[in-house]
Coordinates of C-alpha atoms in Angstrom, one line a residue:
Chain A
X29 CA -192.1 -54.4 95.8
X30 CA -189.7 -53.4 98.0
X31 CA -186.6 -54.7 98.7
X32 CA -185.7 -55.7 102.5
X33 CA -182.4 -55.3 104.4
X34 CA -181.4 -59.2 103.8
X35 CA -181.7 -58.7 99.4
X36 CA -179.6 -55.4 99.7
X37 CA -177.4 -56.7 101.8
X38 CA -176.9 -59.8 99.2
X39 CA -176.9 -57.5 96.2
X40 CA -173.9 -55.6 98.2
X41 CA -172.2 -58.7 98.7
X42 CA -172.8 -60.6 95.8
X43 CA -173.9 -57.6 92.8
X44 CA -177.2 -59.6 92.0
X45 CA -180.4 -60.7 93.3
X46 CA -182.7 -63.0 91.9
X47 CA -186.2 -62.5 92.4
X48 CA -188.4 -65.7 91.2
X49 CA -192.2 -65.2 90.6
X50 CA -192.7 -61.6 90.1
X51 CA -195.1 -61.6 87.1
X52 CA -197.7 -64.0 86.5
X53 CA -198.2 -65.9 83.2
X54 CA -200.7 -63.8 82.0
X55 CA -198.8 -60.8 82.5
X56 CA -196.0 -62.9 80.5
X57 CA -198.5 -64.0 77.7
X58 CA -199.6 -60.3 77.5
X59 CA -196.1 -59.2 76.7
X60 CA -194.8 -62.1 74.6
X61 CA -198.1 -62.1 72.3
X62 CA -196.3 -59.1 70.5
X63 CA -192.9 -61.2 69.7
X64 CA -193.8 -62.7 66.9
X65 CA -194.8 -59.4 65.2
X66 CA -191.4 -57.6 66.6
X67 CA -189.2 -59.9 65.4
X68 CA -190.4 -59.8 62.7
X69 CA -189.9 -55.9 61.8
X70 CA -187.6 -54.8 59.6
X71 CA -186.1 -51.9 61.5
X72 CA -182.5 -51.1 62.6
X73 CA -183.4 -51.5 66.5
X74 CA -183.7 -55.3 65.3
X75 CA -180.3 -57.3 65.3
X76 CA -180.0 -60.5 63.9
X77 CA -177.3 -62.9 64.4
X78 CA -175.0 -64.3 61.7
X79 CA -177.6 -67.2 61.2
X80 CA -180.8 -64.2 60.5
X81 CA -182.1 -65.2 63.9
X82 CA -183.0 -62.4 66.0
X83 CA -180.7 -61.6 68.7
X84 CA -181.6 -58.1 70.1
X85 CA -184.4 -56.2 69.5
X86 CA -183.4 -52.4 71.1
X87 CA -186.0 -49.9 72.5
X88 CA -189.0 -52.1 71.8
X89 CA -190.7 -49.7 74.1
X90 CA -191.0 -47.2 71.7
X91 CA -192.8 -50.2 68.6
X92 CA -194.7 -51.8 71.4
X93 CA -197.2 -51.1 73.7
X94 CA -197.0 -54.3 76.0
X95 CA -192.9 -53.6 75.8
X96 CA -193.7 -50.1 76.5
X97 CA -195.2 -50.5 79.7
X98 CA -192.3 -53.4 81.4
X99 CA -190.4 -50.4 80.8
X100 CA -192.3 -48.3 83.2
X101 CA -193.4 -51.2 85.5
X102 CA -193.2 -50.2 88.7
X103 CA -192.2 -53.8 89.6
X104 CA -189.3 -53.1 87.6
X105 CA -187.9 -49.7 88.0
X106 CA -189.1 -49.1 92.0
X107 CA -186.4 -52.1 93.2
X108 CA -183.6 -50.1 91.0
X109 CA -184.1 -46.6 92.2
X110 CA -184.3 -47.9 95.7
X111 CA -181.0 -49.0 94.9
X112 CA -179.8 -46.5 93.1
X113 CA -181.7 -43.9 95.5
X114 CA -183.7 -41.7 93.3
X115 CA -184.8 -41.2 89.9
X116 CA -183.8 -43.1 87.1
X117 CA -184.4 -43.5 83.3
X118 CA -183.8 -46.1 80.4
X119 CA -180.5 -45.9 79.4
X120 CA -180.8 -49.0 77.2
X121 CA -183.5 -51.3 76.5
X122 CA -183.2 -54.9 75.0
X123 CA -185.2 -58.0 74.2
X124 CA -182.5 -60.5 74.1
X125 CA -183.8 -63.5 72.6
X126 CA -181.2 -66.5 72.3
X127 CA -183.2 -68.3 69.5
X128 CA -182.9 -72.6 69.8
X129 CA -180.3 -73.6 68.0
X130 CA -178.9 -70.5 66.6
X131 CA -178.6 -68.1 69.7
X132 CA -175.2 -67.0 69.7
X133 CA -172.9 -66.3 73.1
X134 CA -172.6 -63.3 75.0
X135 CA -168.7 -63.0 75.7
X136 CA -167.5 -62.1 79.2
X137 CA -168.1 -58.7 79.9
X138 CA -169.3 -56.1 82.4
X139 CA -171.8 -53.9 81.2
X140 CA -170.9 -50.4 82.8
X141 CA -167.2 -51.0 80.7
X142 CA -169.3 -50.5 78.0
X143 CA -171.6 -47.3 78.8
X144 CA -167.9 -45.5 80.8
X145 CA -165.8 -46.4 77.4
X146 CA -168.6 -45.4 74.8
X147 CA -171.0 -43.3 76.4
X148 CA -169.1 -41.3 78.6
X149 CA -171.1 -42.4 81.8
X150 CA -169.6 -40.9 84.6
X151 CA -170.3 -43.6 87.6
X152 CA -171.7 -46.9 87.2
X153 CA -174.9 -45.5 89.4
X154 CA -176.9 -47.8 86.4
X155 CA -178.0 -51.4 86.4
X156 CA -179.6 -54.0 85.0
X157 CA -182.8 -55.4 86.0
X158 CA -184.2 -58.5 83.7
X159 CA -187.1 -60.0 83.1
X160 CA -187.6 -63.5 81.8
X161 CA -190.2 -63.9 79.2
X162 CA -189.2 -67.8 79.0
X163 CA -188.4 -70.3 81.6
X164 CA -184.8 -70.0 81.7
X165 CA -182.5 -73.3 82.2
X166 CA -179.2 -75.2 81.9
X167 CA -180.5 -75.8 78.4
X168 CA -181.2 -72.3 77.1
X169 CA -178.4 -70.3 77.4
X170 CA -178.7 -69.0 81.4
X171 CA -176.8 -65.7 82.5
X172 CA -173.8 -66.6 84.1
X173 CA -172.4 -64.8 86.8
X174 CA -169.0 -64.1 88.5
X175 CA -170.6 -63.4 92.3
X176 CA -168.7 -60.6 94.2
X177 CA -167.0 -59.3 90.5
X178 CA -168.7 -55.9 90.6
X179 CA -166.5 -55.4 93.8
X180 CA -163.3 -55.0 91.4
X181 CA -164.3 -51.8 89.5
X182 CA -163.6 -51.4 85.3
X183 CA -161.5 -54.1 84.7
X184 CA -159.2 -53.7 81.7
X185 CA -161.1 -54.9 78.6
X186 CA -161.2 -55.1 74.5
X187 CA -163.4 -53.9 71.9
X188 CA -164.1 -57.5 70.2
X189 CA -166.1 -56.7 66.9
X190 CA -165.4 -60.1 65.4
X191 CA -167.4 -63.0 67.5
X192 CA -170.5 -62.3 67.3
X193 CA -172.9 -59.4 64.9
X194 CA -172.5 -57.1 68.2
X195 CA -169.5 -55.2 69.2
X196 CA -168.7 -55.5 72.8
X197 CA -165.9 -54.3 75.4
X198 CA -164.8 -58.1 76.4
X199 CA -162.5 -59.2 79.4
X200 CA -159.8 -61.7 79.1
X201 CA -158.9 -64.8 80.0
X202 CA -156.8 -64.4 83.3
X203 CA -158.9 -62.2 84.6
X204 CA -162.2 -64.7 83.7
X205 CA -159.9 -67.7 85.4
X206 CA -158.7 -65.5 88.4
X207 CA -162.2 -64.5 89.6
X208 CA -164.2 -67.4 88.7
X209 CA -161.4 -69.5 90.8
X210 CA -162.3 -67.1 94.0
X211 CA -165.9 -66.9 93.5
X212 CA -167.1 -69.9 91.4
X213 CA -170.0 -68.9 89.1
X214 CA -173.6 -68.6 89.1
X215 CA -176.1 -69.8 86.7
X216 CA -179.2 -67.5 86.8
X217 CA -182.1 -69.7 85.8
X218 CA -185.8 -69.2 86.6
X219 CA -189.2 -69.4 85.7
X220 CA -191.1 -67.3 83.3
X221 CA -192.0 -64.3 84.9
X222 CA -189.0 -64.3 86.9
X223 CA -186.6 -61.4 88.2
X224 CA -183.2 -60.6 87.9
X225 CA -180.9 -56.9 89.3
X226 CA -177.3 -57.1 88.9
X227 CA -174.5 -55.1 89.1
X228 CA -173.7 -52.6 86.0
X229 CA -170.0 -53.8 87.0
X230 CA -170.6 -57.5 87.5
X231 CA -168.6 -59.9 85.2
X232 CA -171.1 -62.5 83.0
X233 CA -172.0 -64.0 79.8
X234 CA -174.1 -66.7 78.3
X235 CA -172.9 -69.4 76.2
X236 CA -174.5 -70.2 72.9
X237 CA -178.0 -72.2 73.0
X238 CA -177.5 -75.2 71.2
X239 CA -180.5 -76.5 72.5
X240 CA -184.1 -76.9 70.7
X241 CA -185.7 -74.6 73.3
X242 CA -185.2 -70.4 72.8
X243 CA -185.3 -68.2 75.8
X244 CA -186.1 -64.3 76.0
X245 CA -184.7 -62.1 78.7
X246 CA -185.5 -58.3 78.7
X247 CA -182.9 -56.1 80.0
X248 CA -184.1 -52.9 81.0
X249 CA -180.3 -50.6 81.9
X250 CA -181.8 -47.9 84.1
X251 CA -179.5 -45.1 85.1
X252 CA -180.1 -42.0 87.7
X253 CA -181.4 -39.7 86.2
X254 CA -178.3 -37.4 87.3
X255 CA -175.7 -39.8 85.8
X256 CA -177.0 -39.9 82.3
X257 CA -174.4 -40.4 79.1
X258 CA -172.5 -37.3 78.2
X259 CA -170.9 -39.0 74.8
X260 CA -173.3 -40.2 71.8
X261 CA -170.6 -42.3 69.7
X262 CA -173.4 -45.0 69.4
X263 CA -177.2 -44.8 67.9
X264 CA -179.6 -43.0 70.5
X265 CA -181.7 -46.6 70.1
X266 CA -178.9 -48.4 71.5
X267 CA -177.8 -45.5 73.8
X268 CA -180.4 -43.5 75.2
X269 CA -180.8 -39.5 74.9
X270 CA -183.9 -38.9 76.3
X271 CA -182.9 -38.4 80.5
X272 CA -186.3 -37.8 81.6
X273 CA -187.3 -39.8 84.8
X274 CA -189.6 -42.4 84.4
X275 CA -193.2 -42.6 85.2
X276 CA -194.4 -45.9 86.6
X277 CA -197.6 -47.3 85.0
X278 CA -199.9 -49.2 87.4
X279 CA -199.6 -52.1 88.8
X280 CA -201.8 -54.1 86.7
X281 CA -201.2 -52.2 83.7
X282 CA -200.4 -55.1 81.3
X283 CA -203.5 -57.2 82.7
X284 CA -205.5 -54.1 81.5
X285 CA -204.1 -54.7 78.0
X286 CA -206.9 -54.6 75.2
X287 CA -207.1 -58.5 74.9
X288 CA -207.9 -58.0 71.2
X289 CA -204.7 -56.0 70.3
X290 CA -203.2 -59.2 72.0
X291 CA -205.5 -61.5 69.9
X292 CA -205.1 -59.9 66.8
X293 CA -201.3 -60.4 66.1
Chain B
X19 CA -168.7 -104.1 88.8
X20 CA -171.8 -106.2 87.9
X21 CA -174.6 -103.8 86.7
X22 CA -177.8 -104.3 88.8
X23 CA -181.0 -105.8 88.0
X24 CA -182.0 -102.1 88.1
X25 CA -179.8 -100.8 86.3
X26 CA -179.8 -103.0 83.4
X27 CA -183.6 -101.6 83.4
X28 CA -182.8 -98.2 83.6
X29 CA -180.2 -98.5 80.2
X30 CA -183.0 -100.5 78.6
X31 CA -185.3 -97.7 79.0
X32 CA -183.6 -94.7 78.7
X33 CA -180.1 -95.3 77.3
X34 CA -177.5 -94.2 79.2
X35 CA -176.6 -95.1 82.8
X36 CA -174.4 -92.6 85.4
X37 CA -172.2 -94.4 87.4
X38 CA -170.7 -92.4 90.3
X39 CA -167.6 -92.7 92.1
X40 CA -166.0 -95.6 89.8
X41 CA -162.5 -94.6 90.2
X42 CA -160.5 -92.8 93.0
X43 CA -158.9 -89.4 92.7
X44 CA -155.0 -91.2 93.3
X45 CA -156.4 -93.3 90.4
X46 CA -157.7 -90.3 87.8
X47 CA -154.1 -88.1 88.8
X48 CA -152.4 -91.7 87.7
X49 CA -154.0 -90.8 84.3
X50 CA -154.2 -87.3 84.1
X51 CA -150.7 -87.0 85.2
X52 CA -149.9 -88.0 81.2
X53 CA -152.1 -85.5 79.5
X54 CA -150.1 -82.7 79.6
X55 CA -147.8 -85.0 77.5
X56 CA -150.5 -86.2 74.5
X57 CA -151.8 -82.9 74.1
X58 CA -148.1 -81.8 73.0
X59 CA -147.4 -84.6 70.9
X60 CA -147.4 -83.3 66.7
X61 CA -149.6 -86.7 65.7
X62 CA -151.8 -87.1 63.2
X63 CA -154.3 -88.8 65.7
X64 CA -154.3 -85.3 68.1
X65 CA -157.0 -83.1 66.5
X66 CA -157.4 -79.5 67.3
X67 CA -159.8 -77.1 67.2
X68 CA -159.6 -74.3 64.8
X69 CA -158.3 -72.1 67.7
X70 CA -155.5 -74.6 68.5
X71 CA -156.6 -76.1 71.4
X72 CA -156.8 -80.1 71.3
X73 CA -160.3 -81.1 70.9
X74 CA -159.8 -84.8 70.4
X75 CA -156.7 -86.9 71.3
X76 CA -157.8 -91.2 69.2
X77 CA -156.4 -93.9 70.0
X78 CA -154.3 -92.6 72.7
X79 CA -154.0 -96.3 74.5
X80 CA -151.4 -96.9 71.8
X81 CA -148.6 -94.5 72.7
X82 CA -149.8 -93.8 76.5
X83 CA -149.3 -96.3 79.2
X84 CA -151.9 -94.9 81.5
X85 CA -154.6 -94.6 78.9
X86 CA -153.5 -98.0 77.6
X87 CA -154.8 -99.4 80.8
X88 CA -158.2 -97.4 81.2
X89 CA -158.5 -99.0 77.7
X90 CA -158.5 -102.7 79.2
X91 CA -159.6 -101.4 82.5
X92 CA -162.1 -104.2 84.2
X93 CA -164.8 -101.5 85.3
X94 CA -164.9 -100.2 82.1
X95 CA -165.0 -103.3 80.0
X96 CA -167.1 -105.8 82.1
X97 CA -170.5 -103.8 82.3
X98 CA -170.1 -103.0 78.5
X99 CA -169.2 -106.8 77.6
X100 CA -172.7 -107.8 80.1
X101 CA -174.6 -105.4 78.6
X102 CA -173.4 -106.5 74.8
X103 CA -173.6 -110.0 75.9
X104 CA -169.8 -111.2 75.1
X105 CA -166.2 -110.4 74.3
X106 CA -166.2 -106.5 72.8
X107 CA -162.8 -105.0 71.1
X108 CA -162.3 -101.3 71.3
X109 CA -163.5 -99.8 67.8
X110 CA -163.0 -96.1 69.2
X111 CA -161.0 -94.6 71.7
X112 CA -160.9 -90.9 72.2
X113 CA -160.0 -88.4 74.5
X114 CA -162.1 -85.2 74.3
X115 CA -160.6 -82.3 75.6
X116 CA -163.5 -79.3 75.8
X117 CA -160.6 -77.1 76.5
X118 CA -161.6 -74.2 78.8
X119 CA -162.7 -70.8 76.2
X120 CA -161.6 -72.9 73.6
X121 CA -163.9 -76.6 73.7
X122 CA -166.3 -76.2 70.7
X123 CA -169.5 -77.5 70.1
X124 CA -170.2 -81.5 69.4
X125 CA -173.8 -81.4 67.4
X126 CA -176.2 -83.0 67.9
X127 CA -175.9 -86.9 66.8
X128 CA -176.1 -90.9 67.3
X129 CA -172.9 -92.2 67.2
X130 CA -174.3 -95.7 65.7
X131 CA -175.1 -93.6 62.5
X132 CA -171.3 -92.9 62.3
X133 CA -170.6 -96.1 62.3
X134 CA -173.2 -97.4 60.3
X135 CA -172.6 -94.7 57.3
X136 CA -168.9 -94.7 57.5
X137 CA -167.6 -97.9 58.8
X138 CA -169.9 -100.6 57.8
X139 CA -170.6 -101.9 61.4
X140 CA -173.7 -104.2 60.9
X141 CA -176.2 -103.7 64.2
X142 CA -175.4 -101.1 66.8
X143 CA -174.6 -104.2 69.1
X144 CA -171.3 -101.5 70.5
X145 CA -171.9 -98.7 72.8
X146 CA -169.6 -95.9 74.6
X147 CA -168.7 -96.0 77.9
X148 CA -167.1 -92.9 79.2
X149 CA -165.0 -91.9 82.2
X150 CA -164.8 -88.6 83.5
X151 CA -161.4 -87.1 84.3
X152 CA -162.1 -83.6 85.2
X153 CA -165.5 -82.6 87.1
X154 CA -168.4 -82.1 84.6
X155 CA -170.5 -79.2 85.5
X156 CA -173.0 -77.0 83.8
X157 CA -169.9 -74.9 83.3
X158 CA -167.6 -77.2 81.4
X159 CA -170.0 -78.3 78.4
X160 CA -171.6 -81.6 80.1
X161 CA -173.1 -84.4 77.3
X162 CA -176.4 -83.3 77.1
X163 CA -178.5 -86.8 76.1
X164 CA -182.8 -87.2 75.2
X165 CA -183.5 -90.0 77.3
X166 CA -185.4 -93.0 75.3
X167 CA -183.7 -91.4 72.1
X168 CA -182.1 -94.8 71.5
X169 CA -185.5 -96.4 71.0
X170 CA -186.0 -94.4 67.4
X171 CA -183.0 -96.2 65.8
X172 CA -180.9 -95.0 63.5
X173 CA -182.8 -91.6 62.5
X174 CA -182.0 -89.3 59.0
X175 CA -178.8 -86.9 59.3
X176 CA -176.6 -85.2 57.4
X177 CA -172.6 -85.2 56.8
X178 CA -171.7 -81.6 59.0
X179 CA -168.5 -80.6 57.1
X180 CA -168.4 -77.6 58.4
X181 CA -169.3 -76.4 61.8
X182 CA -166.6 -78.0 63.7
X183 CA -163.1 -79.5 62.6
X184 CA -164.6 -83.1 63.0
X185 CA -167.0 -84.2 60.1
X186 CA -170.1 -85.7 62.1
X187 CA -173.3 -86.7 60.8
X188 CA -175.2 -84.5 62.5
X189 CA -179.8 -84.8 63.4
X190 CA -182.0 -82.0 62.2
X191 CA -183.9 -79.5 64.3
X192 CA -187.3 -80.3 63.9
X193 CA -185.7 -84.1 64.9
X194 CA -184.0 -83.0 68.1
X195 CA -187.6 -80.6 69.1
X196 CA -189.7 -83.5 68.6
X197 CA -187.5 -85.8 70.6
X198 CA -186.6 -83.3 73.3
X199 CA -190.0 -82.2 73.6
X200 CA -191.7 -85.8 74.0
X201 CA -188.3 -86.9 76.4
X202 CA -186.7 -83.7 77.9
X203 CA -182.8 -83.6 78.1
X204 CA -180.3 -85.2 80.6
X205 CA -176.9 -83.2 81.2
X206 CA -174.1 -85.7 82.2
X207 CA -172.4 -84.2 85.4
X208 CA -170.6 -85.8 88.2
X209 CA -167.7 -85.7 89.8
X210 CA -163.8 -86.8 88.4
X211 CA -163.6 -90.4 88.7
X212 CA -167.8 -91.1 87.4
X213 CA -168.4 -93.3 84.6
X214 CA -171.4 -92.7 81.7
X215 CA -172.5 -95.8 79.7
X216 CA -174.7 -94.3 76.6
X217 CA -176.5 -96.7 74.2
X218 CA -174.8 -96.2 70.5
X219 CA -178.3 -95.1 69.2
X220 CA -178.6 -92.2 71.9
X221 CA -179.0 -89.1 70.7
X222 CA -176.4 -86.7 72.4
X223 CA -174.4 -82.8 72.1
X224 CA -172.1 -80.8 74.2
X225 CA -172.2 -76.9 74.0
X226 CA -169.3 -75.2 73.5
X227 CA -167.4 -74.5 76.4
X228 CA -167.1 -70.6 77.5
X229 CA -166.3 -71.2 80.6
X230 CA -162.7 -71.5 82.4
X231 CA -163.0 -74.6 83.2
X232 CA -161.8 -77.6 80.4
X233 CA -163.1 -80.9 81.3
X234 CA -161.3 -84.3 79.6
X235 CA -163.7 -87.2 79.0
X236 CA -162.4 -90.6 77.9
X237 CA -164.7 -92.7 75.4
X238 CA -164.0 -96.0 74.9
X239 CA -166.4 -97.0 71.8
X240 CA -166.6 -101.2 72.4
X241 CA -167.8 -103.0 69.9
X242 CA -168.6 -106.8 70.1
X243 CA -166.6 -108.9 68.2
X244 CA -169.2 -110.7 65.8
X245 CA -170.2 -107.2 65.1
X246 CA -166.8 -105.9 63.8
X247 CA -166.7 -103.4 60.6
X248 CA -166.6 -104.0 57.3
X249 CA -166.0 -100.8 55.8
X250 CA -162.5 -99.1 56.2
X251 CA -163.2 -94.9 55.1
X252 CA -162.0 -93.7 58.2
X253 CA -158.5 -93.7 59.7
X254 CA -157.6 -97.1 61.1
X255 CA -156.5 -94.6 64.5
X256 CA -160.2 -93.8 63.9
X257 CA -162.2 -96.6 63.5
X258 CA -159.6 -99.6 64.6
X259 CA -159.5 -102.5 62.5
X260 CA -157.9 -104.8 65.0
X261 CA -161.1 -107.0 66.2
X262 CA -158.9 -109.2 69.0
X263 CA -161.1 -109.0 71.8
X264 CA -160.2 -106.6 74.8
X265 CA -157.8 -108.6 77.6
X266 CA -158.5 -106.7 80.7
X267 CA -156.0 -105.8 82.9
X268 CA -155.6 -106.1 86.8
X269 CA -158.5 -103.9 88.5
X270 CA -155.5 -102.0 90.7
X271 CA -153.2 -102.1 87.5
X272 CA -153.7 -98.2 87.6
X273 CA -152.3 -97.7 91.4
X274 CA -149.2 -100.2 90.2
X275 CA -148.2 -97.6 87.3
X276 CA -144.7 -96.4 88.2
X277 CA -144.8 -93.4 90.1
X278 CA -141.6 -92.4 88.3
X279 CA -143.4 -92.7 84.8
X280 CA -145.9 -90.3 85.9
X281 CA -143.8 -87.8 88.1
X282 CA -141.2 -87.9 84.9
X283 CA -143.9 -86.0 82.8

């Protein structure tokens, strides 16, 4: 799992890579077996949308063994700190779920406006890598992506609190016109099992699923280990205090999985 | 503009039929050239969203010359008045804006249980044919249809007050799962200029449209004239009540519209 010269060179150009095929589905049905029973929790790392529907479930690694281990998979984090050249750890950790029907939009935003304006992170040396749990389509509520955006740095932004349950640092309208018109977007779909890096500066969002199908994406936000948040303005679920470097599980960890812990949910 | 053999299959069996290409791109700037125009007028018959933004401009062949003529255009009205067997009159019109940020959501819904419910039109012997004035993409909120939908007649719904600014009566989700499971979904997108035929039993949505790109789509709802309504609920700019079958106009009548009319807007 690691990355030639031709996929860094395209996640220079472009701030993302898409990497289909990287788990198999029984590695997915070994993690997404434990859904059910996390979305069901009653615990504050469990955000619902307006509608009761879960929208983000933070630092499932910590309630879930399966979650636990994609967030030392060394599928995961080995591609991030080859790009981010060295140690890294979880800076945030979310099962995003966009439920059928009720899954509500993610405005456009860059993530790494976020973690500079409320958690004090010094460079964006962080990113994103995100793993679908579902088939992801034109029908579920895909990422979309501005290619090329991370190139333009923290753009100016606003603290929306009122569109959806979860505040964000959002980017206006000209801005959203002006770099769509030079780069066009990009629709990140894929199979299950699927792969995802981008950019901690690169512009996205997803629109609302209005469609009868849900889709689950984890988003690990892995930061250097050197980089890590010096403000703690939000909840240490949402933003990570714990900078300790990560220690890959093996490769075929979640194939090793107790198939009865699985079963019994 | 004869429909095929083929094609005459293809809407028997799954309900809609994409036409590419219909009209040319000096044809489409003819019309769109008078947009900027209707979507200023104060009329009662130029909804908005709750944002502001026009979401739906009826009836607007009545005080537009351009849309006047795609109202009576030939390509429009001949494969409707083949595939309904006779003279049709125009029992909708609308332009449907899906402004860019703005567009909301159209739920999900048969338009022929509109009509039935509210306006008393006896069999769903009308359909919509729509022309595309911007590019639909995945990014713009394309019609997303269930292919074969049309075969289940007119199914349950409720009156949806609420979600939008437009009362619709709206299909339940264990309906659309069911439907969308057994049939999958087809997203209307082509090019400026393409033409969609939909059975009135189809069942069909848009998402809302985050993206900065609006799209404009004409629907001209043809009804034929032995199947006129009988109820009158709805604004007569809503569901017309004048059942003289359509006259159609020249097929270039749209390249003979004064090019001072449409460089005076």
């Amino acid at each position: 799992m690691k990355l030639t010269d031709d996929q860094l060179r395209q996640f220079d150009e472009l701030g993302y890579l898409m990497l289909p095929g990287v788990f198999s589905a029984d590695e997915m049905d070994a993690v997404t077996a434990d859904l059910p029973r996390i979305y069901g929790l009653e615990r504050e790392e469990v955000w619902r949308e307006s509608t009761g529907a879960v929208r983000t479930a933070f630092a499932a690694h910590r309630y879930s063994e399966p979650f636990d281990l994609i967030g030392r998979h060394p599928r995961l984090v080995e591609p991030v700190r080859q790009l981010l050249g060295g140690d890294v750890y979880i800076h945030q950790y979310k099962i995003n779920a966009k439920a059928a029907f009720d899954g509500d939009v993610w405005q456009w935003h860059q993530d790494y406006g976020t973690w500079a304006r409320d958690d004090g992170m010094p460079e964006p040396r962080a990113m994103n890598i995100a793993l679908f749990l579902d088939d992801v389509t034109e029908f579920n509520g895909p990422l979309w992506i501005i290619p090329g955006s991370h190139r333009e740095g923290v753009l100016e932004a606003g603290h929306d609190l009122k569109t959806t349950s979860y505040p964000l640092w959002t980017l206006d309208r000209e801005t959203i016109t002006r770099l769509a018109g030079a780069h066009g977007i990009f629709s990140a779909k894929g199979k299950a099992g699927s792969v995802l890096m981008f950019h901690s500066n690169i512009v996205h969002a997803s629109s609302p699923n209005i469609g009868p199908w849900g889709r689950t994406i984890v988003y690990l936000s892995l930061c250097h280990v050197d980089n890590h948040i010096r403000e703690f303005k939000r909840p240490e679920w949402i933003a990570h205090r714990d900078f300790t470097a990560i220690e890959t599980a093996p490769d075929d960890c979640l194939l090793r999985l107790p198939r009865a812990t699985v079963a019994a949910e």
